[in-house]
Short mmCIF file of C-alpha atoms and ligand atoms in Angstrom, two decimals:
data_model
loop_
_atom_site.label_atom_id
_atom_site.label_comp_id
_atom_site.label_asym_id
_atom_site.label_seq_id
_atom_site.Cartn_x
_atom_site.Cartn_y
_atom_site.Cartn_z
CA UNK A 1 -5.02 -4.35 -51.39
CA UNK A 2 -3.92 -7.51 -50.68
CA UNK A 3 -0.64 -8.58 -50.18
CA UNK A 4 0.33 -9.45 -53.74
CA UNK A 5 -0.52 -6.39 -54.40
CA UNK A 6 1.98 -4.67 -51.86
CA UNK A 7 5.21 -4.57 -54.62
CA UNK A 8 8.58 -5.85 -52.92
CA UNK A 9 10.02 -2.17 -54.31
CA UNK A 10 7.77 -0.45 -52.81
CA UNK A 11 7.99 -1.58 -49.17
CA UNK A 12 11.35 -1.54 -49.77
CA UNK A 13 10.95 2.53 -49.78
CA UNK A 14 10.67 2.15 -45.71
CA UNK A 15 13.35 2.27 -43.41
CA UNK A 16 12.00 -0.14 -40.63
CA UNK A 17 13.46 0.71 -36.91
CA UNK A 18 15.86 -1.87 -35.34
CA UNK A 19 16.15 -3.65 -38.58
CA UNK A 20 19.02 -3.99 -40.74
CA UNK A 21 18.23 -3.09 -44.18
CA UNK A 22 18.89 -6.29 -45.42
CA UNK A 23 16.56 -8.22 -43.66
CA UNK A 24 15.85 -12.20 -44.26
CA UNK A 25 12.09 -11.95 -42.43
CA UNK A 26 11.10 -9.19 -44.29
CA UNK A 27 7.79 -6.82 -43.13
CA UNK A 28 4.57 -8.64 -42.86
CA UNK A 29 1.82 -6.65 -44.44
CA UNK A 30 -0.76 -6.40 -41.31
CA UNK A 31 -4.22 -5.63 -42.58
CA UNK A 32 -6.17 -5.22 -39.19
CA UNK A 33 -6.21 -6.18 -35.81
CA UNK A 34 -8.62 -6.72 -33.41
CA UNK A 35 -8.28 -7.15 -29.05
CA UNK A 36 -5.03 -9.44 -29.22
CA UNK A 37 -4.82 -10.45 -32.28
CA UNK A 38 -3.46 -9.09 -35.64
CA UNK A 39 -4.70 -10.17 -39.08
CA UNK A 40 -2.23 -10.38 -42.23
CA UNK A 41 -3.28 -9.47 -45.88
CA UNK A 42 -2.58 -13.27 -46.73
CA UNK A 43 -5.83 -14.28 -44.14
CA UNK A 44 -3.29 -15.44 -41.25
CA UNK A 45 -4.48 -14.54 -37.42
CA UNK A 46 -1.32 -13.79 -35.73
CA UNK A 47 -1.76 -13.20 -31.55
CA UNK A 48 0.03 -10.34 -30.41
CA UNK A 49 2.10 -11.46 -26.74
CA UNK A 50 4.29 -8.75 -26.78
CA UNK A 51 1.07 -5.70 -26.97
CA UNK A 52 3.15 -4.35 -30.15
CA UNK A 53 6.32 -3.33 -28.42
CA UNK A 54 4.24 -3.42 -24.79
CA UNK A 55 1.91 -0.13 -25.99
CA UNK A 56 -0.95 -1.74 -26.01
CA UNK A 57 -2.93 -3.08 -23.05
CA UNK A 58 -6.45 -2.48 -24.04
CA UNK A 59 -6.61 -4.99 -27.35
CA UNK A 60 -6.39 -3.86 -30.97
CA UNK A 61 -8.78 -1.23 -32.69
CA UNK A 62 -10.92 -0.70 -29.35
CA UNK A 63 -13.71 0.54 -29.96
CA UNK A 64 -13.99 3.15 -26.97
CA UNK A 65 -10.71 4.61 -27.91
CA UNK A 66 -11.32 4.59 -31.47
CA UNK A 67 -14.81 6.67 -31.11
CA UNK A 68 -12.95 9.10 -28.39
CA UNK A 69 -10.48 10.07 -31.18
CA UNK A 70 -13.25 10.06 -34.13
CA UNK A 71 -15.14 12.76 -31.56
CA UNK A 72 -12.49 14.89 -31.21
CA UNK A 73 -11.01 15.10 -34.82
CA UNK A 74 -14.26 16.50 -35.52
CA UNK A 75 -13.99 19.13 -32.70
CA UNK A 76 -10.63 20.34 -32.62
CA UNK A 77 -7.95 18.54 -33.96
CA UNK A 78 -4.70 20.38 -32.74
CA UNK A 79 -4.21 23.94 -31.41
CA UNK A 80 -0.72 25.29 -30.41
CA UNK A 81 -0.12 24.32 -26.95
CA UNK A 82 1.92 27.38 -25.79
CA UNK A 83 -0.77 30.36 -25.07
CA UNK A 84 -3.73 27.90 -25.47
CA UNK A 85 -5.20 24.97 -23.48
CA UNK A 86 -7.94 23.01 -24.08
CA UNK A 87 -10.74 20.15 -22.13
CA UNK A 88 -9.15 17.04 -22.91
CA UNK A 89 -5.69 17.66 -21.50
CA UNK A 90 -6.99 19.72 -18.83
CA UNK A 91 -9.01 16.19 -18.46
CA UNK A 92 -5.85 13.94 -18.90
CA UNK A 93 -4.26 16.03 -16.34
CA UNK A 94 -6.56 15.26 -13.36
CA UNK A 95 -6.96 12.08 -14.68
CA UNK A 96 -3.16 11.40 -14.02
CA UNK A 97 -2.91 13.20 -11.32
CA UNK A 98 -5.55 10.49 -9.05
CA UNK A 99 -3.03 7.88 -9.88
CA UNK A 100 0.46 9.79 -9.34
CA UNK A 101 2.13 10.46 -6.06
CA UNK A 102 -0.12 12.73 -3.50
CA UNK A 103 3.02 15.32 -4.04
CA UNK A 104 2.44 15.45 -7.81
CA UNK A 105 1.62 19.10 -9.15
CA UNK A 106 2.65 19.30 -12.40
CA UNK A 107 2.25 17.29 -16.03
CA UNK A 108 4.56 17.99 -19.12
CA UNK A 109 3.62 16.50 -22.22
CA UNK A 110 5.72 15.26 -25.10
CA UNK A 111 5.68 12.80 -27.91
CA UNK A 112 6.75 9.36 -26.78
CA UNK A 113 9.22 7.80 -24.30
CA UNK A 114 12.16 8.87 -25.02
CA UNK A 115 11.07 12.72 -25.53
CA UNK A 116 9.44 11.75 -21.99
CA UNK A 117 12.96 11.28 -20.99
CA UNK A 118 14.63 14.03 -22.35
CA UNK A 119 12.30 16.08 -20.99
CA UNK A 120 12.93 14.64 -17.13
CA UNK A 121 16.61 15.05 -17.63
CA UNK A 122 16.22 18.65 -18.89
CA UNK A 123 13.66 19.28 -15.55
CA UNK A 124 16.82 17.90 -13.43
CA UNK A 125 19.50 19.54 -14.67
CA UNK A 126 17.94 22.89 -14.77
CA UNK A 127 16.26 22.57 -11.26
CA UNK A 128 19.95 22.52 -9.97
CA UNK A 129 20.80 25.23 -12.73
CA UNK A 130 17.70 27.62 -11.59
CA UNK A 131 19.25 27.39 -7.88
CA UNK A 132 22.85 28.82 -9.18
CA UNK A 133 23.73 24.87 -8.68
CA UNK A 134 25.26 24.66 -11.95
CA UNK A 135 28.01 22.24 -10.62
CA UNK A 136 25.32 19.96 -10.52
CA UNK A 137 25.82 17.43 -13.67
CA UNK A 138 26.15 13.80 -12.61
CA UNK A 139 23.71 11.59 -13.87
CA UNK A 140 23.60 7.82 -11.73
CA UNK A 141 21.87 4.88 -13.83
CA UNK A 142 21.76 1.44 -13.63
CA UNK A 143 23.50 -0.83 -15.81
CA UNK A 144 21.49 -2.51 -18.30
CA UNK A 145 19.29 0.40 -18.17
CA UNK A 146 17.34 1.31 -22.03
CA UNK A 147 16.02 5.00 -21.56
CA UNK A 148 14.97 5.50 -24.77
CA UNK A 149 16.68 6.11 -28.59
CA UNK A 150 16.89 10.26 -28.69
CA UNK A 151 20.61 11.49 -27.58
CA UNK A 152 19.54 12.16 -23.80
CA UNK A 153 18.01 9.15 -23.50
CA UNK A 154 20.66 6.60 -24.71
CA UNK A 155 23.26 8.65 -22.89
CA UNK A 156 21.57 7.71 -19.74
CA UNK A 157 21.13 4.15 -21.12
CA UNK A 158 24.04 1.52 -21.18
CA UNK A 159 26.68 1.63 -23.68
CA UNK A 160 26.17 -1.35 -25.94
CA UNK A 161 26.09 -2.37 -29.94
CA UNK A 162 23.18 -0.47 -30.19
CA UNK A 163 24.20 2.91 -29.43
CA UNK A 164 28.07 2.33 -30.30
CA UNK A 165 28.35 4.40 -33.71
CA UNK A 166 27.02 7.59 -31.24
CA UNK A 167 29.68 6.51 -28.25
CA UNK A 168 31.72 10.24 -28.84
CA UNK A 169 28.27 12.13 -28.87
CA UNK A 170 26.78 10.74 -25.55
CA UNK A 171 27.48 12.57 -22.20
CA UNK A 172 28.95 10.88 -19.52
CA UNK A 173 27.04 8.90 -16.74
CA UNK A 174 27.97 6.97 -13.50
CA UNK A 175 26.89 3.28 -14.06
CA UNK A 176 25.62 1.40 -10.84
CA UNK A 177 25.66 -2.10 -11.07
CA UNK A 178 22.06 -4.14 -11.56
CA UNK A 179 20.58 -5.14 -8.03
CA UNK A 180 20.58 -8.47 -7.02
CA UNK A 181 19.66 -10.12 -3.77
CA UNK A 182 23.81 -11.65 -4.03
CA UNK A 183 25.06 -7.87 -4.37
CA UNK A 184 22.89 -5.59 -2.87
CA UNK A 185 25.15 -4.99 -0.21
CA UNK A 186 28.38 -3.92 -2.08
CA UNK A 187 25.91 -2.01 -4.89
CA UNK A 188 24.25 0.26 -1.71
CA UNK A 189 28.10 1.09 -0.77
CA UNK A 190 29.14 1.65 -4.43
CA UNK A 191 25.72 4.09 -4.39
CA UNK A 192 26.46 5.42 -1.32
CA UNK A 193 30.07 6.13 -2.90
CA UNK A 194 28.61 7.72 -5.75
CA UNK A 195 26.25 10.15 -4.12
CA UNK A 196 28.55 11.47 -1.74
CA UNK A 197 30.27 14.24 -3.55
CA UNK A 198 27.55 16.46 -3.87
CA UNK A 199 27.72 16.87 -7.95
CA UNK A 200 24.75 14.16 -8.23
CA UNK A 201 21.83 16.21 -10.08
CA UNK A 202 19.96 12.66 -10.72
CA UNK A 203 19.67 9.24 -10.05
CA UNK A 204 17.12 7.22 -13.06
CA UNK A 205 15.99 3.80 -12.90
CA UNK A 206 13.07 1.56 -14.80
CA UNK A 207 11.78 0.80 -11.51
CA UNK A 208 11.52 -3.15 -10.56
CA UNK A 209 12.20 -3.92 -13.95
CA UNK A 210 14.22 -3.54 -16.83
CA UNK A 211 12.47 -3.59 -20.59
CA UNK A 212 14.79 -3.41 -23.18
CA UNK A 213 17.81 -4.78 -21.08
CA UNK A 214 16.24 -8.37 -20.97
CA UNK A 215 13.57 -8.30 -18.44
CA UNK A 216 15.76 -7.80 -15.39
CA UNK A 217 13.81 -7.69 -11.99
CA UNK A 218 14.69 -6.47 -8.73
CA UNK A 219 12.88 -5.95 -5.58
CA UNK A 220 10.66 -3.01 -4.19
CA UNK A 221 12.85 -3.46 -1.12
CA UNK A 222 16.19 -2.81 -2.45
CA UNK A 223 14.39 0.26 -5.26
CA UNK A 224 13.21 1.59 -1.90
CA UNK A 225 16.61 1.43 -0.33
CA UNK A 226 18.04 3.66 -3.63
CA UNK A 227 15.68 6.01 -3.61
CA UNK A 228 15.47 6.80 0.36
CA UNK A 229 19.52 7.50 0.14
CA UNK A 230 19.27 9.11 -3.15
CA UNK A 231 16.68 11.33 -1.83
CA UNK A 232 18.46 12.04 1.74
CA UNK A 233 21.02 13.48 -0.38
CA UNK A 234 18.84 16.03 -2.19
CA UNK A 235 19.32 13.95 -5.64
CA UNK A 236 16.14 13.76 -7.85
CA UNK A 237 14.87 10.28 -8.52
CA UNK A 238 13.84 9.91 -12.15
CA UNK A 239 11.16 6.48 -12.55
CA UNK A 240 11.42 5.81 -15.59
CA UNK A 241 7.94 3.95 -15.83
CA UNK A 242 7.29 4.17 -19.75
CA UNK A 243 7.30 0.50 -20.04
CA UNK A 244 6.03 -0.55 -16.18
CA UNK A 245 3.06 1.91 -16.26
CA UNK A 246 -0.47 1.29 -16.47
CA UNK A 247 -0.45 -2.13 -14.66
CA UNK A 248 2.44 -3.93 -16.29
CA UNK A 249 3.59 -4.84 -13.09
CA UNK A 250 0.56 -5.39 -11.30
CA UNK A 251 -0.44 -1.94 -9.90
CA UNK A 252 -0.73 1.37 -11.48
CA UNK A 253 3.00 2.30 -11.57
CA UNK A 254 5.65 -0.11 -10.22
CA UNK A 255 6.47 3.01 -7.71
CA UNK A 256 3.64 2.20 -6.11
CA UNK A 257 4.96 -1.20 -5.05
CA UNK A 258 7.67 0.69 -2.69
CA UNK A 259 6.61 3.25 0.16
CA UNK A 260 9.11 6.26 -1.53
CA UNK A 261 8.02 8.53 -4.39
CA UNK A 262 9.94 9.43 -6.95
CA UNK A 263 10.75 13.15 -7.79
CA UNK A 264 9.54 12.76 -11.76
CA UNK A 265 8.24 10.41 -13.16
CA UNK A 266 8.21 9.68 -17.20
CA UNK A 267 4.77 8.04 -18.71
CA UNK A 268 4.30 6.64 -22.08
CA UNK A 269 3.61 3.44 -24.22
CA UNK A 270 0.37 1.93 -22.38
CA UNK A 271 -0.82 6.15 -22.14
CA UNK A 272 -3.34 5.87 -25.37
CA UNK A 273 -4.28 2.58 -24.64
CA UNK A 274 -1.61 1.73 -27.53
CA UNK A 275 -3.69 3.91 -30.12
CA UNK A 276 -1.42 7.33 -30.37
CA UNK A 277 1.67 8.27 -29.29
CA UNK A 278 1.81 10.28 -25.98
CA UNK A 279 4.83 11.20 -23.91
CA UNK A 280 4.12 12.84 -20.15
CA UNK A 281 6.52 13.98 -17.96
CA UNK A 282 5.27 14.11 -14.36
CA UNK A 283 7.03 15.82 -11.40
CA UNK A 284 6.32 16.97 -7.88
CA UNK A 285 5.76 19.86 -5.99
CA UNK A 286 9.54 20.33 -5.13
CA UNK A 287 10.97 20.12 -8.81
CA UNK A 288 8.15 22.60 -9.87
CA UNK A 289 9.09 25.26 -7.43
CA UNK A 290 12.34 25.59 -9.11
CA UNK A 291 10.61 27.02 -12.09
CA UNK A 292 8.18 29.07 -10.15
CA UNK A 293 8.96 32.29 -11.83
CA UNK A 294 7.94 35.13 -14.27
CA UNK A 295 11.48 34.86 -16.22
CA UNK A 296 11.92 33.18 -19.37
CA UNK A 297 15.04 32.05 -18.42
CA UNK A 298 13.77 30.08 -15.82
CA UNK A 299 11.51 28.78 -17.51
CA UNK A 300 11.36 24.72 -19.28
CA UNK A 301 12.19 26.16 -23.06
CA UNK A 302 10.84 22.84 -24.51
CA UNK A 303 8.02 21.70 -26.58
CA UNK A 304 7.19 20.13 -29.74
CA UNK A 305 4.52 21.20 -32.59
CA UNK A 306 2.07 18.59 -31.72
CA UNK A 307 2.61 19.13 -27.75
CA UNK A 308 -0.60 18.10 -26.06
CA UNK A 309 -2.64 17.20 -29.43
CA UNK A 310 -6.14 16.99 -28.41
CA UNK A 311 -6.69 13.88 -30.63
CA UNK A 312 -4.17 12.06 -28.64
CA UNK A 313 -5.23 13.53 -24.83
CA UNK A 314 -8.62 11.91 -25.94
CA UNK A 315 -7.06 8.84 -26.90
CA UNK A 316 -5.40 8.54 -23.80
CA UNK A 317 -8.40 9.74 -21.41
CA UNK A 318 -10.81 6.94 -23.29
CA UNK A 319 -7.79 4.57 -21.99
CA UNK A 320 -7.67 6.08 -18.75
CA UNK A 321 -11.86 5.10 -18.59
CA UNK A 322 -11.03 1.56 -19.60
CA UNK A 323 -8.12 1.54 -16.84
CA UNK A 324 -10.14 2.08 -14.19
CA UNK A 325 -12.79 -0.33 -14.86
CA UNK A 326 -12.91 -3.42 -12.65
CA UNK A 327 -12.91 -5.71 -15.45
CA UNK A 328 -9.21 -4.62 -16.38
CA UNK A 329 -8.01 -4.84 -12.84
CA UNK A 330 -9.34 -8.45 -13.06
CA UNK A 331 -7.47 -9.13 -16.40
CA UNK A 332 -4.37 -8.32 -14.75
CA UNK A 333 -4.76 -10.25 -11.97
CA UNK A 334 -6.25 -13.17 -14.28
CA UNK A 335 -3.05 -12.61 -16.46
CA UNK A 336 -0.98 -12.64 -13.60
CA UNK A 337 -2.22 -15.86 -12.04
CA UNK A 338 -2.20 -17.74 -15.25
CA UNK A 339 1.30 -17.06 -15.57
CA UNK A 340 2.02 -18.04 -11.92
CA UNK A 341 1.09 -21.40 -13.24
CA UNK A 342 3.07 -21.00 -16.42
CA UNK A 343 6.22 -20.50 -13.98
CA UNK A 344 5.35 -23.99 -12.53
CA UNK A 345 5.31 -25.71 -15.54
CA UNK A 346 8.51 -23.93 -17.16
CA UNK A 347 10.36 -25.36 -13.72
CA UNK A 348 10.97 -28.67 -15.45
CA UNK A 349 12.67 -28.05 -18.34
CA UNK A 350 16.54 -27.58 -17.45
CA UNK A 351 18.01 -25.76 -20.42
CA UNK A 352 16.52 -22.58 -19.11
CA UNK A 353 17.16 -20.85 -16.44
CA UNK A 354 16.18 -17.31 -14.02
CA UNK A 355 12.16 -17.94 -14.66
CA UNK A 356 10.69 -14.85 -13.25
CA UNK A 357 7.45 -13.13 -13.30
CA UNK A 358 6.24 -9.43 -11.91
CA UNK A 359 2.70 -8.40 -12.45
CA UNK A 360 1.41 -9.26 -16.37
CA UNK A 361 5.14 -9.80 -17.19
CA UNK A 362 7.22 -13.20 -17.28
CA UNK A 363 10.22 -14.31 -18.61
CA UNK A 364 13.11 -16.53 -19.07
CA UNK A 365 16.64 -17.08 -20.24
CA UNK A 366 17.88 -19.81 -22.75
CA UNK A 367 20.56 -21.51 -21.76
CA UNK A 368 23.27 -22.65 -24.53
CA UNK A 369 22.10 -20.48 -27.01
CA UNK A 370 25.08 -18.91 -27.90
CA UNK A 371 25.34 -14.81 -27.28
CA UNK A 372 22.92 -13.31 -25.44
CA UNK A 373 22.98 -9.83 -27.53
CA UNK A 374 20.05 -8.75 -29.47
CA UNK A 375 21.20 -10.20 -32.89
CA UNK A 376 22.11 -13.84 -31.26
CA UNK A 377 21.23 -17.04 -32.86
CA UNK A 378 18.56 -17.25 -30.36
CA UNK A 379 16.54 -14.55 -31.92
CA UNK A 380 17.08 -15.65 -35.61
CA UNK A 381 15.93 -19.18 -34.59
CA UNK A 382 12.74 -18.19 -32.31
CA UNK A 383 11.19 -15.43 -33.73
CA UNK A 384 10.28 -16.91 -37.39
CA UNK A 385 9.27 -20.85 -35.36
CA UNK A 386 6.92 -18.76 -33.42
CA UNK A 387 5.49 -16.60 -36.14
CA UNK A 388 4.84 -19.41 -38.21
CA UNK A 389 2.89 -20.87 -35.77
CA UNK A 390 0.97 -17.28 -35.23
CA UNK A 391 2.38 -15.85 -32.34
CA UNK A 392 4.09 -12.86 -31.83
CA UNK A 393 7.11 -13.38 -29.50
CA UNK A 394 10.34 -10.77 -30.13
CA UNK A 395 13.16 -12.34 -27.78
CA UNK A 396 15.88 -9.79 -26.39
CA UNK A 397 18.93 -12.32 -27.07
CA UNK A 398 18.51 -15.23 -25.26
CA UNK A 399 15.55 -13.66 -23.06
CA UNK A 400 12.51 -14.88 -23.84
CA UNK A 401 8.86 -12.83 -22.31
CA UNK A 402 6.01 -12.64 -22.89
CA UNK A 403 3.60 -9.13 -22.19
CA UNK A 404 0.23 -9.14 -23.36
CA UNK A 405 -2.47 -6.92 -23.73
CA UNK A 406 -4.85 -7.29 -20.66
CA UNK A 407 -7.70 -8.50 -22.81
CA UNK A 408 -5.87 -11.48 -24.10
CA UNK A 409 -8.41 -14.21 -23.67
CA UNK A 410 -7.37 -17.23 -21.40
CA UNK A 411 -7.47 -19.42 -24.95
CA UNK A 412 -5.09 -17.27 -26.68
CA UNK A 413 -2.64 -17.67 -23.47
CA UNK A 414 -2.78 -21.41 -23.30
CA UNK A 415 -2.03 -21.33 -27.20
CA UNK A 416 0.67 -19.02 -26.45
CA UNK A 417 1.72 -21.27 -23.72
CA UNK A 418 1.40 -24.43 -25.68
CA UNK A 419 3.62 -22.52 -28.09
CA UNK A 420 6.25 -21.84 -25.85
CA UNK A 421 6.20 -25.59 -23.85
CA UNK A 422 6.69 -27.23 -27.51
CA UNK A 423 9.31 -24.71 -28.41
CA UNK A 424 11.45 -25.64 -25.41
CA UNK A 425 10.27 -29.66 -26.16
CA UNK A 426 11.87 -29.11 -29.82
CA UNK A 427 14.91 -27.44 -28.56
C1 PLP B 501 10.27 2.03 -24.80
C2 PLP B 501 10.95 2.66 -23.66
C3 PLP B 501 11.45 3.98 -23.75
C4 PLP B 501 11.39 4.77 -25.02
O1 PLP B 501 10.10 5.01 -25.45
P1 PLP B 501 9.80 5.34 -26.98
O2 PLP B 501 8.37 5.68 -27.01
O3 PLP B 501 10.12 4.07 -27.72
O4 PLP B 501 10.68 6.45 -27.38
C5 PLP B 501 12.02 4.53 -22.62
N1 PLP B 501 12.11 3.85 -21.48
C6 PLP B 501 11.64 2.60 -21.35
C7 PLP B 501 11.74 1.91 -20.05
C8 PLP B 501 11.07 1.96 -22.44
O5 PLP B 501 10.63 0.70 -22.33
#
């Protein structure tokens, strides 16, 4: 099928996420994809700098991943996952639990990021509940912070246009301000302030930085500083890593860039390599002893149909192969490194501003672009110049990043670059 041959009316069945339904850019029909770059029915090559919503670090239809999933349909494709276990998450499990915190003792599994969260913020609140600490309810999260689009998860997230029709529905949060190096004194009193009254079940956080909320980035110093007062008060630190895992930052998890550990800790996107959707909830030995009993009512009542699906634990352990290799290690150095020269250049031009890079990640903000929300003139202006020129670059407002999958050649970069550098020439 080629394009042509995809009818207007009946693309028009689909409901696209984040996308009103009357839509100017319209869906482009991809055919396949290959390592960083996606192919269109109409023959255009199209490079992918944003790993298709930051899943996917090991390139398009892999090869490795692709055969580990083949294998396994053929095997066993799904079993019920309460009363049954099987090889490959038994597998996935030990495979997370070399990279996880030394405390770790326990992985819950769950369907994507958000159900990751959900599933953390159930753990929390019924850790306090199994302990007759009922009176345990306050969620802390940082402003800015995107958790995810299921109720839990955007409850915990800030309050903005996006989640405004569902404002009544949401339960109520304490908001700490973003860290800066200008406020970190006044937001550690405001924290301290906050975790004082001994109704604090949680404190979350995308640790060092912020996805969906434009990029932010903060220190290991001042996470550290959170965590250690959070955690002197008994609260459970949630790391919300579903976006900084698997190298995005520059080591495994961005926790690992700060000498605390975080209580639980919520996996997804990179998981499966970018292949299948996979959601993990990971805790530690002191959040599991809470449920260390023989009564159902003490028990996590959660779980989905396709909990654990074999298909996807394969998936996500022929990613976990391709992790550890050296030669990914090097990417994300290499990636990391040829942005660090990106910054340099991007330091001339005046009309942006806050350039900032952590791990395979940079960024920057526009300046005089109007509103900086998602729908700003910004967006409607950059996304179709780029695409036209076949790259793949979704702005948040006026934010502009880029966060590729690790096998992006150094050619496709520059291109991307060279993108970018005549963008900002043009505008
Ligand atoms: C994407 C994201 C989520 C939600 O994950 P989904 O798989 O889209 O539900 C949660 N937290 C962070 C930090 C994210 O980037």
């Amino acid at each position: 099928m080629n394009s042509a041959e995809i009818k207007q009316a009946d693309k028009d069945l689909i409901w696209h996420p984040f996308t009103p339904l009357v839509n100017p850019f319209g869906h482009i029909p991809i055919k396949s994809a290959k390592r960083a770059r996606l192919f269109t029915h109409g023959g255009k090559t199209i490079i992918d700098a944003v790993s298709s919503w930051w899943v996917n670090i090991h390139g398009h239809a892999n090869e490795h991943i692709a055969n580990a999933i083949h294998k396994q349909a053929l095997e066993l494709e799904h079993v019920i996952f309460a009363g049954f276990t099987h090889e490959p998450a038994v597998r996935l499990a030990k495979n997370l639990m070399t990279i996880l915190p030394a405390n770790y003792s326990k992985v819950f599994f769950s369907d994507n990021g958000s159900t990751s969260i959900e599933v953390a913020l159930k753990m929390a609140f019924q850790y306090w509940y199994n302990q007759g600490q009922e009176h345990k309810t306050k969620i802390i999260s940082l402003d800015g912070a995107y958790h995810g689009d299921t109720f839990g998860s955007m409850s915990v997230s800030e309050r903005s246009g996006f989640t405004r029709p569902f404002f009544p529905f949401l339960f109520d949060i304490d908001t700490l301000e973003f860290p800066t190096e200008e406020n970190f004194e006044k937001v550690f009193a405001h924290f301290d302030e906050l975790t004082k009254d001994n109704a604090c079940a949680a404190f979350i956080f995308e640790p060092l930085v912020q996805g969906a909320g434009g990029m932010r980035m903060y220190t290991p110093e001042m996470l550290q500083k959170l965590i250690a007062l959070a955690q002197s008060r008994g609260i459970i630190c949630i790391a919300d890593e579903v976006m900084t895992g698997w190298g995005r930052t520059g080591t495994n998890f961005a926790c690992d860039q700060i000498a605390a550990d975080p209580d639980i800790t919520c996996i997804s996107k990179g998981i499966t390599g970018g292949a299948l959707p996979l959601g993990i909830t990971a805790c530690n030995k002191k959040i599991e002893s809470a449920f260390q009993s023989e009564e159902i009512s003490k028990a996590l009542l959660h779980g989905h149909s396709y909990t654990g699906n074999p298909m996807i634990c394969a998936a996500a352990n022929a990613s976990f192969e391709l992790f550890e290799a050296q030669e990914c290690k090097d990417n994300i150095m290499r990636i990391h490194n040829k942005h660090k020269a990106f910054v340099e250049q991007l330091k001339s031009f005046d009309h942006i501003e806050n350039i900032r890079l952590t791990g395979t990640i940079v960024a920057f903000d526009l300046k005089g672009f109007g509103e900086t929300g998602y729908d700003s003139e910004a967006r409607k202006k950059i996304y179709p110049y780029f695409l036209e020129r076949g790259v793949l670059i979704r702005p948040l407002g006026n934010v502009i990043y880029l966060l590729p999958p690790y096998v992006i050649t150094d050619e496709e970069l520059e291109l991307v670059y060279e993108t970018l550098i005549e963008f900002l020439n043009e505008n």
